[in-house]
Amino acid sequence: MVYTPRSARHGALLVGTVAVLGLLTACGDGTSEHGEAPATVSGTAAPATDGTTSPAPPATASSATGTGSPAAPRTTTSPGGATATTAPAATSTRCHTSELRASVGRNDPGAGQENFPVVLTNASARTCTLHGYPGAAFVGASGDQLGPDPKRSPGTPVTVTLKPGQSAWAGLTFSNPGVSGAKTATPAALLVTPPDERDQVKVVWKGGPVPVSGNSSTVRLTVFTPGAGPS
């Protein structure tokens, strides 16, 4: 047995301890060589893509709320119950000539003007619609047209919804021939064409002479509105 001095055993123990500490440092403990934590960058990484598509942009407040869409149609109701809206009429709901009865209301003169309501009434069993202006022409007893076609007065066309029995009217106006000095004729009838129709409804004319040529001889029509004319 070899005798080792106590001082030599103490030195060997110190050397072994240093060696173990060195091995632990080389294995790493999540710190850098100088004992500092790894640096990080704030923010979020974007998703990876394959280069063929781009992520859709997020929705904006204006697109989510639909601020670019047209305003909703406005609807009004006449005392008789017929309604009118600024939205165009659907083709399938349009009133056809065969479903309508025509009449001419009483004259409501004013300021040298003669004003007659041209009334169309739904005589069918279904609800239908009128949108815009009627067509019209004065004719004599032989059926020949008297004067040019009436012109349209400026206005905003509306869709009038007519339940069975309900009416809509358009104004037919012209200057009083006695005031304007226009050449006149007395029609036997007024031919009325509903909007977007080709067939006409014939109405006996009882309104007296109408201007057919000369100064201020223009006859005008307004858009249809609910009801049977001014009360």
PDB file of C-alpha atoms in Angstrom:
ATOM      1  CA  MET A   1       0.000   0.000   0.000  1.00  0.00           C
ATOM      2  CA  VAL A   2       1.312   3.343  -1.107  1.00  0.00           C
ATOM      3  CA  TYR A   3       0.943   6.107   1.353  1.00  0.00           C
ATOM      4  CA  THR A   4      -0.353   9.431  -0.107  1.00  0.00           C
ATOM      5  CA  PRO A   5       0.135  12.510   1.840  1.00  0.00           C
ATOM      6  CA  ARG A   6      -3.003  14.335   2.911  1.00  0.00           C
ATOM      7  CA  SER A   7      -2.017  17.486   1.035  1.00  0.00           C
ATOM      8  CA  ALA A   8      -1.717  15.554  -2.257  1.00  0.00           C
ATOM      9  CA  ARG A   9      -5.218  14.050  -1.826  1.00  0.00           C
ATOM     10  CA  HIS A  10      -6.662  17.532  -1.235  1.00  0.00           C
ATOM     11  CA  GLY A  11      -5.058  18.867  -4.417  1.00  0.00           C
ATOM     12  CA  ALA A  12      -6.449  16.032  -6.537  1.00  0.00           C
ATOM     13  CA  LEU A  13      -9.957  16.696  -5.215  1.00  0.00           C
ATOM     14  CA  LEU A  14      -9.726  20.335  -6.268  1.00  0.00           C
ATOM     15  CA  VAL A  15      -8.611  19.406  -9.794  1.00  0.00           C
ATOM     16  CA  GLY A  16     -11.550  16.981 -10.217  1.00  0.00           C
ATOM     17  CA  THR A  17     -14.077  19.585  -9.135  1.00  0.00           C
ATOM     18  CA  VAL A  18     -12.777  22.153 -11.679  1.00  0.00           C
ATOM     19  CA  ALA A  19     -12.986  19.539 -14.462  1.00  0.00           C
ATOM     20  CA  VAL A  20     -16.671  18.757 -13.722  1.00  0.00           C
ATOM     21  CA  LEU A  21     -17.586  22.441 -13.738  1.00  0.00           C
ATOM     22  CA  GLY A  22     -15.898  22.837 -17.108  1.00  0.00           C
ATOM     23  CA  LEU A  23     -17.931  19.999 -18.636  1.00  0.00           C
ATOM     24  CA  LEU A  24     -21.221  21.538 -17.403  1.00  0.00           C
ATOM     25  CA  THR A  25     -20.379  24.866 -19.025  1.00  0.00           C
ATOM     26  CA  ALA A  26     -19.606  23.244 -22.415  1.00  0.00           C
ATOM     27  CA  CYS A  27     -22.972  21.409 -22.486  1.00  0.00           C
ATOM     28  CA  GLY A  28     -24.884  24.753 -22.352  1.00  0.00           C
ATOM     29  CA  ASP A  29     -27.705  25.958 -20.162  1.00  0.00           C
ATOM     30  CA  GLY A  30     -29.544  28.325 -22.464  1.00  0.00           C
ATOM     31  CA  THR A  31     -27.052  31.179 -22.048  1.00  0.00           C
ATOM     32  CA  SER A  32     -24.482  32.606 -24.419  1.00  0.00           C
ATOM     33  CA  GLU A  33     -20.803  32.213 -24.128  1.00  0.00           C
ATOM     34  CA  HIS A  34     -20.694  35.338 -21.996  1.00  0.00           C
ATOM     35  CA  GLY A  35     -23.635  34.292 -19.805  1.00  0.00           C
ATOM     36  CA  GLU A  36     -26.278  36.639 -21.515  1.00  0.00           C
ATOM     37  CA  ALA A  37     -29.802  35.477 -22.589  1.00  0.00           C
ATOM     38  CA  PRO A  38     -30.400  35.154 -26.404  1.00  0.00           C
ATOM     39  CA  ALA A  39     -31.712  38.352 -28.045  1.00  0.00           C
ATOM     40  CA  THR A  40     -35.386  38.416 -29.213  1.00  0.00           C
ATOM     41  CA  VAL A  41     -37.247  40.761 -31.661  1.00  0.00           C
ATOM     42  CA  SER A  42     -40.701  42.028 -30.824  1.00  0.00           C
ATOM     43  CA  GLY A  43     -43.541  41.525 -33.352  1.00  0.00           C
ATOM     44  CA  THR A  44     -45.364  38.617 -35.046  1.00  0.00           C
ATOM     45  CA  ALA A  45     -44.042  36.691 -37.993  1.00  0.00           C
ATOM     46  CA  ALA A  46     -46.302  36.549 -41.064  1.00  0.00           C
ATOM     47  CA  PRO A  47     -47.638  33.137 -42.128  1.00  0.00           C
ATOM     48  CA  ALA A  48     -45.509  31.354 -44.679  1.00  0.00           C
ATOM     49  CA  THR A  49     -46.875  31.227 -48.244  1.00  0.00           C
ATOM     50  CA  ASP A  50     -46.014  29.252 -51.335  1.00  0.00           C
ATOM     51  CA  GLY A  51     -45.510  32.385 -53.418  1.00  0.00           C
ATOM     52  CA  THR A  52     -48.622  31.896 -55.549  1.00  0.00           C
ATOM     53  CA  THR A  53     -51.201  33.690 -53.413  1.00  0.00           C
ATOM     54  CA  SER A  54     -51.250  36.632 -51.086  1.00  0.00           C
ATOM     55  CA  PRO A  55     -53.182  36.795 -47.834  1.00  0.00           C
ATOM     56  CA  ALA A  56     -56.447  38.725 -48.226  1.00  0.00           C
ATOM     57  CA  PRO A  57     -56.345  42.205 -46.676  1.00  0.00           C
ATOM     58  CA  PRO A  58     -58.421  42.700 -43.553  1.00  0.00           C
ATOM     59  CA  ALA A  59     -61.944  44.095 -43.982  1.00  0.00           C
ATOM     60  CA  THR A  60     -62.237  47.833 -43.485  1.00  0.00           C
ATOM     61  CA  ALA A  61     -65.004  49.613 -41.612  1.00  0.00           C
ATOM     62  CA  SER A  62     -66.513  50.982 -44.840  1.00  0.00           C
ATOM     63  CA  SER A  63     -66.642  47.612 -46.596  1.00  0.00           C
ATOM     64  CA  ALA A  64     -68.077  45.869 -43.557  1.00  0.00           C
ATOM     65  CA  THR A  65     -70.908  48.360 -43.187  1.00  0.00           C
ATOM     66  CA  GLY A  66     -71.713  48.589 -46.913  1.00  0.00           C
ATOM     67  CA  THR A  67     -71.443  52.363 -47.119  1.00  0.00           C
ATOM     68  CA  GLY A  68     -71.070  52.181 -50.901  1.00  0.00           C
ATOM     69  CA  SER A  69     -74.429  50.465 -51.512  1.00  0.00           C
ATOM     70  CA  PRO A  70     -77.384  52.453 -52.959  1.00  0.00           C
ATOM     71  CA  ALA A  71     -79.948  53.955 -50.649  1.00  0.00           C
ATOM     72  CA  ALA A  72     -83.037  51.925 -49.852  1.00  0.00           C
ATOM     73  CA  PRO A  73     -86.126  52.697 -52.009  1.00  0.00           C
ATOM     74  CA  ARG A  74     -88.650  55.158 -50.541  1.00  0.00           C
ATOM     75  CA  THR A  75     -92.331  54.151 -50.363  1.00  0.00           C
ATOM     76  CA  THR A  76     -95.420  56.384 -50.070  1.00  0.00           C
ATOM     77  CA  THR A  77     -99.095  55.482 -49.728  1.00  0.00           C
ATOM     78  CA  SER A  78    -102.084  57.344 -51.201  1.00  0.00           C
ATOM     79  CA  PRO A  79    -105.374  57.868 -49.334  1.00  0.00           C
ATOM     80  CA  GLY A  80    -106.882  55.148 -51.542  1.00  0.00           C
ATOM     81  CA  GLY A  81    -104.288  52.611 -50.397  1.00  0.00           C
ATOM     82  CA  ALA A  82    -102.145  52.444 -53.552  1.00  0.00           C
ATOM     83  CA  THR A  83     -98.412  52.639 -52.864  1.00  0.00           C
ATOM     84  CA  ALA A  84     -95.535  54.167 -54.805  1.00  0.00           C
ATOM     85  CA  THR A  85     -91.813  53.408 -54.570  1.00  0.00           C
ATOM     86  CA  THR A  86     -88.733  54.805 -56.305  1.00  0.00           C
ATOM     87  CA  ALA A  87     -87.564  51.262 -57.146  1.00  0.00           C
ATOM     88  CA  PRO A  88     -88.206  50.113 -60.761  1.00  0.00           C
ATOM     89  CA  ALA A  89     -91.081  47.729 -61.356  1.00  0.00           C
ATOM     90  CA  ALA A  90     -90.399  44.043 -61.907  1.00  0.00           C
ATOM     91  CA  THR A  91     -91.441  42.884 -65.372  1.00  0.00           C
ATOM     92  CA  SER A  92     -93.577  40.065 -63.973  1.00  0.00           C
ATOM     93  CA  THR A  93     -95.717  42.481 -61.916  1.00  0.00           C
ATOM     94  CA  ARG A  94     -96.384  45.103 -64.615  1.00  0.00           C
ATOM     95  CA  CYS A  95    -100.017  45.975 -65.312  1.00  0.00           C
ATOM     96  CA  HIS A  96    -101.041  45.021 -68.845  1.00  0.00           C
ATOM     97  CA  THR A  97    -103.489  47.015 -70.940  1.00  0.00           C
ATOM     98  CA  SER A  98    -106.066  44.235 -70.774  1.00  0.00           C
ATOM     99  CA  GLU A  99    -106.073  44.499 -66.962  1.00  0.00           C
ATOM    100  CA  LEU A 100    -106.735  48.236 -66.816  1.00  0.00           C
ATOM    101  CA  ARG A 101    -109.726  50.560 -67.120  1.00  0.00           C
ATOM    102  CA  ALA A 102    -109.060  54.162 -68.200  1.00  0.00           C
ATOM    103  CA  SER A 103    -110.895  57.406 -67.491  1.00  0.00           C
ATOM    104  CA  VAL A 104    -110.295  61.153 -67.578  1.00  0.00           C
ATOM    105  CA  GLY A 105    -111.109  63.124 -64.448  1.00  0.00           C
ATOM    106  CA  ARG A 106    -112.498  66.635 -64.137  1.00  0.00           C
ATOM    107  CA  ASN A 107    -110.519  69.632 -65.289  1.00  0.00           C
ATOM    108  CA  ASP A 108    -108.674  71.567 -62.579  1.00  0.00           C
ATOM    109  CA  PRO A 109    -107.729  74.813 -64.392  1.00  0.00           C
ATOM    110  CA  GLY A 110    -105.295  77.371 -63.049  1.00  0.00           C
ATOM    111  CA  ALA A 111    -102.990  80.170 -64.254  1.00  0.00           C
ATOM    112  CA  GLY A 112    -104.108  79.798 -67.868  1.00  0.00           C
ATOM    113  CA  GLN A 113    -103.547  76.027 -67.783  1.00  0.00           C
ATOM    114  CA  GLU A 114    -106.002  73.182 -68.295  1.00  0.00           C
ATOM    115  CA  ASN A 115    -105.204  70.171 -66.107  1.00  0.00           C
ATOM    116  CA  PHE A 116    -106.871  66.789 -66.527  1.00  0.00           C
ATOM    117  CA  PRO A 117    -106.024  63.620 -64.550  1.00  0.00           C
ATOM    118  CA  VAL A 118    -105.673  60.544 -66.769  1.00  0.00           C
ATOM    119  CA  VAL A 119    -106.653  57.655 -64.491  1.00  0.00           C
ATOM    120  CA  LEU A 120    -105.848  53.953 -64.865  1.00  0.00           C
ATOM    121  CA  THR A 121    -107.640  51.513 -62.547  1.00  0.00           C
ATOM    122  CA  ASN A 122    -106.659  47.907 -61.938  1.00  0.00           C
ATOM    123  CA  ALA A 123    -109.646  45.901 -63.162  1.00  0.00           C
ATOM    124  CA  SER A 124    -107.939  42.522 -62.757  1.00  0.00           C
ATOM    125  CA  ALA A 125    -107.948  40.069 -59.866  1.00  0.00           C
ATOM    126  CA  ARG A 126    -104.194  40.383 -59.231  1.00  0.00           C
ATOM    127  CA  THR A 127    -101.926  43.101 -57.843  1.00  0.00           C
ATOM    128  CA  CYS A 128     -99.883  44.818 -60.559  1.00  0.00           C
ATOM    129  CA  THR A 129     -97.634  47.861 -60.995  1.00  0.00           C
ATOM    130  CA  LEU A 130     -97.270  50.977 -63.152  1.00  0.00           C
ATOM    131  CA  HIS A 131     -93.933  52.751 -63.530  1.00  0.00           C
ATOM    132  CA  GLY A 132     -93.308  56.051 -65.289  1.00  0.00           C
ATOM    133  CA  TYR A 133     -95.304  57.912 -67.931  1.00  0.00           C
ATOM    134  CA  PRO A 134     -98.351  56.935 -69.982  1.00  0.00           C
ATOM    135  CA  GLY A 135     -98.563  57.432 -73.714  1.00  0.00           C
ATOM    136  CA  ALA A 136    -101.471  59.465 -75.092  1.00  0.00           C
ATOM    137  CA  ALA A 137    -102.937  60.806 -78.329  1.00  0.00           C
ATOM    138  CA  PHE A 138    -106.069  62.781 -79.220  1.00  0.00           C
ATOM    139  CA  VAL A 139    -108.083  61.339 -82.109  1.00  0.00           C
ATOM    140  CA  GLY A 140    -111.073  62.515 -84.111  1.00  0.00           C
ATOM    141  CA  ALA A 141    -114.249  60.631 -84.920  1.00  0.00           C
ATOM    142  CA  SER A 142    -112.526  58.935 -87.864  1.00  0.00           C
ATOM    143  CA  GLY A 143    -109.658  57.786 -85.688  1.00  0.00           C
ATOM    144  CA  ASP A 144    -107.093  60.215 -87.150  1.00  0.00           C
ATOM    145  CA  GLN A 145    -104.666  61.738 -84.639  1.00  0.00           C
ATOM    146  CA  LEU A 146    -105.151  65.414 -83.814  1.00  0.00           C
ATOM    147  CA  GLY A 147    -101.922  67.284 -83.103  1.00  0.00           C
ATOM    148  CA  PRO A 148     -98.527  65.857 -82.116  1.00  0.00           C
ATOM    149  CA  ASP A 149     -97.879  63.380 -79.335  1.00  0.00           C
ATOM    150  CA  PRO A 150     -97.838  64.950 -75.855  1.00  0.00           C
ATOM    151  CA  LYS A 151     -94.417  65.584 -74.322  1.00  0.00           C
ATOM    152  CA  ARG A 152     -93.207  64.488 -70.905  1.00  0.00           C
ATOM    153  CA  SER A 153     -92.992  66.972 -68.071  1.00  0.00           C
ATOM    154  CA  PRO A 154     -89.839  66.627 -65.943  1.00  0.00           C
ATOM    155  CA  GLY A 155     -90.385  64.271 -63.031  1.00  0.00           C
ATOM    156  CA  THR A 156     -89.045  61.262 -61.153  1.00  0.00           C
ATOM    157  CA  PRO A 157     -90.747  58.021 -62.266  1.00  0.00           C
ATOM    158  CA  VAL A 158     -92.038  55.893 -59.410  1.00  0.00           C
ATOM    159  CA  THR A 159     -93.501  52.404 -59.271  1.00  0.00           C
ATOM    160  CA  VAL A 160     -97.157  52.495 -58.226  1.00  0.00           C
ATOM    161  CA  THR A 161     -98.495  49.220 -56.821  1.00  0.00           C
ATOM    162  CA  LEU A 162    -102.188  48.687 -57.528  1.00  0.00           C
ATOM    163  CA  LYS A 163    -104.277  46.092 -55.777  1.00  0.00           C
ATOM    164  CA  PRO A 164    -107.513  45.116 -57.552  1.00  0.00           C
ATOM    165  CA  GLY A 165    -109.742  48.203 -57.788  1.00  0.00           C
ATOM    166  CA  GLN A 166    -106.986  50.730 -56.981  1.00  0.00           C
ATOM    167  CA  SER A 167    -105.994  53.591 -59.319  1.00  0.00           C
ATOM    168  CA  ALA A 168    -103.067  55.732 -60.418  1.00  0.00           C
ATOM    169  CA  TRP A 169    -103.171  58.984 -62.341  1.00  0.00           C
ATOM    170  CA  ALA A 170    -100.961  61.101 -64.592  1.00  0.00           C
ATOM    171  CA  GLY A 171    -101.574  64.777 -65.308  1.00  0.00           C
ATOM    172  CA  LEU A 172    -102.408  65.907 -68.859  1.00  0.00           C
ATOM    173  CA  THR A 173    -101.905  69.674 -69.161  1.00  0.00           C
ATOM    174  CA  PHE A 174    -101.957  72.355 -71.867  1.00  0.00           C
ATOM    175  CA  SER A 175    -102.336  76.112 -72.141  1.00  0.00           C
ATOM    176  CA  ASN A 176    -105.869  77.434 -72.517  1.00  0.00           C
ATOM    177  CA  PRO A 177    -106.268  77.980 -76.274  1.00  0.00           C
ATOM    178  CA  GLY A 178    -108.327  81.121 -75.649  1.00  0.00           C
ATOM    179  CA  VAL A 179    -105.277  82.620 -73.913  1.00  0.00           C
ATOM    180  CA  SER A 180    -102.465  81.196 -76.067  1.00  0.00           C
ATOM    181  CA  GLY A 181    -104.168  81.708 -79.433  1.00  0.00           C
ATOM    182  CA  ALA A 182    -103.259  78.175 -80.565  1.00  0.00           C
ATOM    183  CA  LYS A 183    -105.249  76.444 -83.307  1.00  0.00           C
ATOM    184  CA  THR A 184    -107.686  73.957 -81.783  1.00  0.00           C
ATOM    185  CA  ALA A 185    -109.681  70.845 -82.548  1.00  0.00           C
ATOM    186  CA  THR A 186    -112.241  68.936 -80.526  1.00  0.00           C
ATOM    187  CA  PRO A 187    -111.241  65.285 -80.101  1.00  0.00           C
ATOM    188  CA  ALA A 188    -113.676  62.419 -80.005  1.00  0.00           C
ATOM    189  CA  ALA A 189    -111.432  60.313 -77.786  1.00  0.00           C
ATOM    190  CA  LEU A 190    -108.114  60.084 -75.986  1.00  0.00           C
ATOM    191  CA  LEU A 191    -106.006  56.977 -76.571  1.00  0.00           C
ATOM    192  CA  VAL A 192    -104.009  55.996 -73.483  1.00  0.00           C
ATOM    193  CA  THR A 193    -101.077  53.547 -73.535  1.00  0.00           C
ATOM    194  CA  PRO A 194     -99.933  52.186 -70.157  1.00  0.00           C
ATOM    195  CA  PRO A 195     -96.175  52.246 -69.453  1.00  0.00           C
ATOM    196  CA  ASP A 196     -94.180  49.607 -71.372  1.00  0.00           C
ATOM    197  CA  GLU A 197     -97.317  48.409 -73.209  1.00  0.00           C
ATOM    198  CA  ARG A 198     -98.242  48.588 -76.902  1.00  0.00           C
ATOM    199  CA  ASP A 199    -102.016  48.207 -76.733  1.00  0.00           C
ATOM    200  CA  GLN A 200    -104.140  51.270 -75.967  1.00  0.00           C
ATOM    201  CA  VAL A 201    -107.260  52.068 -73.979  1.00  0.00           C
ATOM    202  CA  LYS A 202    -109.785  54.380 -75.640  1.00  0.00           C
ATOM    203  CA  VAL A 203    -111.507  57.013 -73.499  1.00  0.00           C
ATOM    204  CA  VAL A 204    -114.304  59.309 -74.692  1.00  0.00           C
ATOM    205  CA  TRP A 205    -113.040  62.901 -74.528  1.00  0.00           C
ATOM    206  CA  LYS A 206    -115.391  65.399 -72.872  1.00  0.00           C
ATOM    207  CA  GLY A 207    -112.878  68.148 -72.151  1.00  0.00           C
ATOM    208  CA  GLY A 208    -113.676  70.383 -75.119  1.00  0.00           C
ATOM    209  CA  PRO A 209    -111.222  71.899 -77.647  1.00  0.00           C
ATOM    210  CA  VAL A 210    -107.503  71.149 -77.326  1.00  0.00           C
ATOM    211  CA  PRO A 211    -104.518  72.903 -78.945  1.00  0.00           C
ATOM    212  CA  VAL A 212    -103.179  71.097 -82.017  1.00  0.00           C
ATOM    213  CA  SER A 213    -100.804  73.636 -83.606  1.00  0.00           C
ATOM    214  CA  GLY A 214     -99.433  77.165 -83.292  1.00  0.00           C
ATOM    215  CA  ASN A 215     -98.204  79.070 -80.277  1.00  0.00           C
ATOM    216  CA  SER A 216     -98.163  77.267 -76.909  1.00  0.00           C
ATOM    217  CA  SER A 217     -99.862  74.208 -78.371  1.00  0.00           C
ATOM    218  CA  THR A 218     -97.748  71.646 -76.522  1.00  0.00           C
ATOM    219  CA  VAL A 219     -99.632  69.082 -74.458  1.00  0.00           C
ATOM    220  CA  ARG A 220     -97.695  67.529 -71.594  1.00  0.00           C
ATOM    221  CA  LEU A 221     -97.957  64.423 -69.399  1.00  0.00           C
ATOM    222  CA  THR A 222     -96.626  63.802 -65.887  1.00  0.00           C
ATOM    223  CA  VAL A 223     -95.504  60.547 -64.236  1.00  0.00           C
ATOM    224  CA  PHE A 224     -98.063  58.255 -62.595  1.00  0.00           C
ATOM    225  CA  THR A 225     -98.786  58.763 -58.904  1.00  0.00           C
ATOM    226  CA  PRO A 226    -101.166  56.811 -56.615  1.00  0.00           C
ATOM    227  CA  GLY A 227    -104.816  57.785 -56.486  1.00  0.00           C
ATOM    228  CA  ALA A 228    -107.468  59.100 -58.873  1.00  0.00           C
ATOM    229  CA  GLY A 229    -106.238  62.696 -59.169  1.00  0.00           C
ATOM    230  CA  PRO A 230    -106.452  65.909 -57.138  1.00  0.00           C
ATOM    231  CA  SER A 231    -109.415  65.987 -54.780  1.00  0.00           C
TER     232      SER A 231
END
